[in-house]
Amino acid sequence: MGIPYKQKKISVISIALDAPQNTIAALAGKLGNIKGISVKTAYSNVISHD
């Protein structure tokens, strides 16, 4: 989901993933290597009761 922040001339993009932490960290690292991109990650422990 992308959200423009016109006053600051930036856009915020959020991505929700159901993946192992190392996979998420790898993606965050690759995105963070792009010039002008800042990456923040947040993890949640969700227990599934199937």
Tab-separated table of N, CA, C and O in Angstrom, residues 1-44:
chain	number	residue	atom	x	y	z
A	1	MET	N	0.852	-1.164	0.000
A	1	MET	CA	0.000	0.000	0.000
A	1	MET	C	0.904	1.235	0.000
A	1	MET	O	1.852	1.309	0.773
A	2	GLY	N	0.635	2.181	-0.849
A	2	GLY	CA	1.419	3.409	-0.922
A	2	GLY	C	0.607	4.609	-0.454
A	2	GLY	O	-0.577	4.715	-0.748
A	3	ILE	N	1.258	5.485	0.269
A	3	ILE	CA	0.608	6.684	0.793
A	3	ILE	C	1.499	7.889	0.481
A	3	ILE	O	2.622	7.964	0.982
A	4	PRO	N	1.015	8.823	-0.349
A	4	PRO	CA	1.823	10.016	-0.622
A	4	PRO	C	1.774	10.983	0.564
A	4	PRO	O	0.758	11.115	1.238
A	5	TYR	N	2.908	11.630	0.840
A	5	TYR	CA	3.002	12.653	1.890
A	5	TYR	C	3.468	13.911	1.179
A	5	TYR	O	4.651	14.218	1.128
A	6	LYS	N	2.507	14.619	0.594
A	6	LYS	CA	2.807	15.747	-0.292
A	6	LYS	C	3.587	16.863	0.401
A	6	LYS	O	4.462	17.471	-0.203
A	7	GLN	N	3.292	17.145	1.668
A	7	GLN	CA	3.967	18.234	2.378
A	7	GLN	C	5.468	17.997	2.475
A	7	GLN	O	6.254	18.938	2.450
A	8	LYS	N	5.871	16.750	2.606
A	8	LYS	CA	7.295	16.410	2.731
A	8	LYS	C	7.888	15.932	1.415
A	8	LYS	O	9.067	15.592	1.340
A	9	LYS	N	7.044	15.853	0.362
A	9	LYS	CA	7.465	15.385	-0.960
A	9	LYS	C	8.082	13.989	-0.910
A	9	LYS	O	9.126	13.708	-1.508
A	10	ILE	N	7.413	13.100	-0.135
A	10	ILE	CA	7.830	11.705	-0.046
A	10	ILE	C	6.597	10.818	-0.187
A	10	ILE	O	5.466	11.290	-0.161
A	11	SER	N	6.834	9.536	-0.321
A	11	SER	CA	5.764	8.545	-0.299
A	11	SER	C	6.156	7.438	0.661
A	11	SER	O	7.327	7.083	0.780
A	12	VAL	N	5.154	6.903	1.345
A	12	VAL	CA	5.369	5.804	2.278
A	12	VAL	C	4.740	4.564	1.664
A	12	VAL	O	3.588	4.596	1.234
A	13	ILE	N	5.497	3.488	1.598
A	13	ILE	CA	4.997	2.230	1.071
A	13	ILE	C	5.086	1.185	2.178
A	13	ILE	O	6.146	0.989	2.771
A	14	SER	N	3.961	0.523	2.454
A	14	SER	CA	3.974	-0.542	3.465
A	14	SER	C	3.773	-1.879	2.774
A	14	SER	O	3.011	-2.003	1.815
A	15	ILE	N	4.499	-2.872	3.265
A	15	ILE	CA	4.432	-4.219	2.719
A	15	ILE	C	4.230	-5.187	3.883
A	15	ILE	O	4.995	-5.159	4.843
A	16	ALA	N	3.204	-6.018	3.803
A	16	ALA	CA	2.968	-7.048	4.821
A	16	ALA	C	3.382	-8.392	4.240
A	16	ALA	O	2.954	-8.763	3.151
A	17	LEU	N	4.245	-9.100	4.968
A	17	LEU	CA	4.752	-10.392	4.509
A	17	LEU	C	4.523	-11.459	5.562
A	17	LEU	O	4.682	-11.198	6.757
A	18	ASP	N	4.197	-12.634	5.110
A	18	ASP	CA	4.173	-13.812	5.977
A	18	ASP	C	5.356	-14.650	5.553
A	18	ASP	O	5.278	-15.457	4.619
A	19	ALA	N	6.499	-14.393	6.191
A	19	ALA	CA	7.747	-15.036	5.788
A	19	ALA	C	8.681	-15.112	6.987
A	19	ALA	O	8.507	-14.382	7.966
A	20	PRO	N	9.681	-15.980	6.907
A	20	PRO	CA	10.686	-16.043	7.981
A	20	PRO	C	11.425	-14.706	8.105
A	20	PRO	O	11.566	-13.961	7.133
A	21	GLN	N	11.916	-14.442	9.313
A	21	GLN	CA	12.610	-13.179	9.569
A	21	GLN	C	13.808	-12.979	8.663
A	21	GLN	O	14.060	-11.861	8.217
A	22	ASN	N	14.536	-14.047	8.342
A	22	ASN	CA	15.726	-13.874	7.492
A	22	ASN	C	15.325	-13.475	6.070
A	22	ASN	O	16.039	-12.725	5.406
A	23	THR	N	14.185	-13.932	5.595
A	23	THR	CA	13.694	-13.547	4.276
A	23	THR	C	13.291	-12.076	4.262
A	23	THR	O	13.619	-11.339	3.330
A	24	ILE	N	12.602	-11.662	5.316
A	24	ILE	CA	12.189	-10.260	5.433
A	24	ILE	C	13.417	-9.364	5.542
A	24	ILE	O	13.494	-8.317	4.904
A	25	ALA	N	14.393	-9.780	6.333
A	25	ALA	CA	15.620	-8.992	6.497
A	25	ALA	C	16.374	-8.878	5.176
A	25	ALA	O	16.919	-7.819	4.856
A	26	ALA	N	16.393	-9.959	4.400
A	26	ALA	CA	17.080	-9.925	3.107
A	26	ALA	C	16.400	-8.935	2.163
A	26	ALA	O	17.072	-8.160	1.480
A	27	LEU	N	15.076	-8.958	2.122
A	27	LEU	CA	14.342	-8.017	1.276
A	27	LEU	C	14.571	-6.585	1.746
A	27	LEU	O	14.832	-5.692	0.934
A	28	ALA	N	14.502	-6.356	3.051
A	28	ALA	CA	14.733	-5.020	3.592
A	28	ALA	C	16.133	-4.526	3.244
A	28	ALA	O	16.323	-3.352	2.905
A	29	GLY	N	17.106	-5.407	3.308
A	29	GLY	CA	18.482	-5.035	2.956
A	29	GLY	C	18.610	-4.636	1.498
A	29	GLY	O	19.254	-3.646	1.168
A	30	LYS	N	17.975	-5.405	0.623
A	30	LYS	CA	18.035	-5.082	-0.811
A	30	LYS	C	17.337	-3.761	-1.102
A	30	LYS	O	17.842	-2.938	-1.872
A	31	LEU	N	16.184	-3.542	-0.491
A	31	LEU	CA	15.471	-2.276	-0.705
A	31	LEU	C	16.265	-1.102	-0.130
A	31	LEU	O	16.313	-0.026	-0.713
A	32	GLY	N	16.894	-1.308	1.020
A	32	GLY	CA	17.675	-0.258	1.656
A	32	GLY	C	18.907	0.145	0.873
A	32	GLY	O	19.462	1.222	1.089
A	33	ASN	N	19.354	-0.711	-0.047
A	33	ASN	CA	20.514	-0.389	-0.875
A	33	ASN	C	20.170	0.518	-2.051
A	33	ASN	O	21.069	0.975	-2.750
A	34	ILE	N	18.887	0.767	-2.256
A	34	ILE	CA	18.461	1.653	-3.337
A	34	ILE	C	18.607	3.100	-2.877
A	34	ILE	O	18.143	3.462	-1.795
A	35	LYS	N	19.271	3.924	-3.705
A	35	LYS	CA	19.489	5.322	-3.352
A	35	LYS	C	18.152	6.027	-3.108
A	35	LYS	O	17.215	5.891	-3.891
A	36	GLY	N	18.064	6.745	-1.983
A	36	GLY	CA	16.866	7.505	-1.644
A	36	GLY	C	15.801	6.716	-0.911
A	36	GLY	O	14.744	7.247	-0.590
A	37	ILE	N	16.079	5.446	-0.622
A	37	ILE	CA	15.114	4.587	0.059
A	37	ILE	C	15.551	4.363	1.497
A	37	ILE	O	16.698	4.043	1.778
A	38	SER	N	14.618	4.522	2.419
A	38	SER	CA	14.844	4.220	3.829
A	38	SER	C	13.890	3.091	4.206
A	38	SER	O	12.711	3.130	3.861
A	39	VAL	N	14.389	2.085	4.921
A	39	VAL	CA	13.589	0.912	5.250
A	39	VAL	C	13.488	0.758	6.760
A	39	VAL	O	14.488	0.866	7.474
A	40	LYS	N	12.280	0.494	7.235
A	40	LYS	CA	12.038	0.167	8.641
A	40	LYS	C	11.270	-1.141	8.664
A	40	LYS	O	10.369	-1.353	7.856
A	41	THR	N	11.609	-2.036	9.582
A	41	THR	CA	10.899	-3.302	9.688
A	41	THR	C	10.264	-3.430	11.061
A	41	THR	O	10.775	-2.902	12.055
A	42	ALA	N	9.150	-4.134	11.096
A	42	ALA	CA	8.475	-4.454	12.359
A	42	ALA	C	8.036	-5.911	12.268
A	42	ALA	O	7.527	-6.355	11.237
A	43	TYR	N	8.249	-6.661	13.326
A	43	TYR	CA	7.902	-8.067	13.347
A	43	TYR	C	6.803	-8.304	14.368
A	43	TYR	O	6.732	-7.647	15.402
A	44	SER	N	5.947	-9.270	14.092
A	44	SER	CA	4.887	-9.647	15.009
A	44	SER	C	4.857	-11.157	15.105
A	44	SER	O	4.947	-11.866	14.091
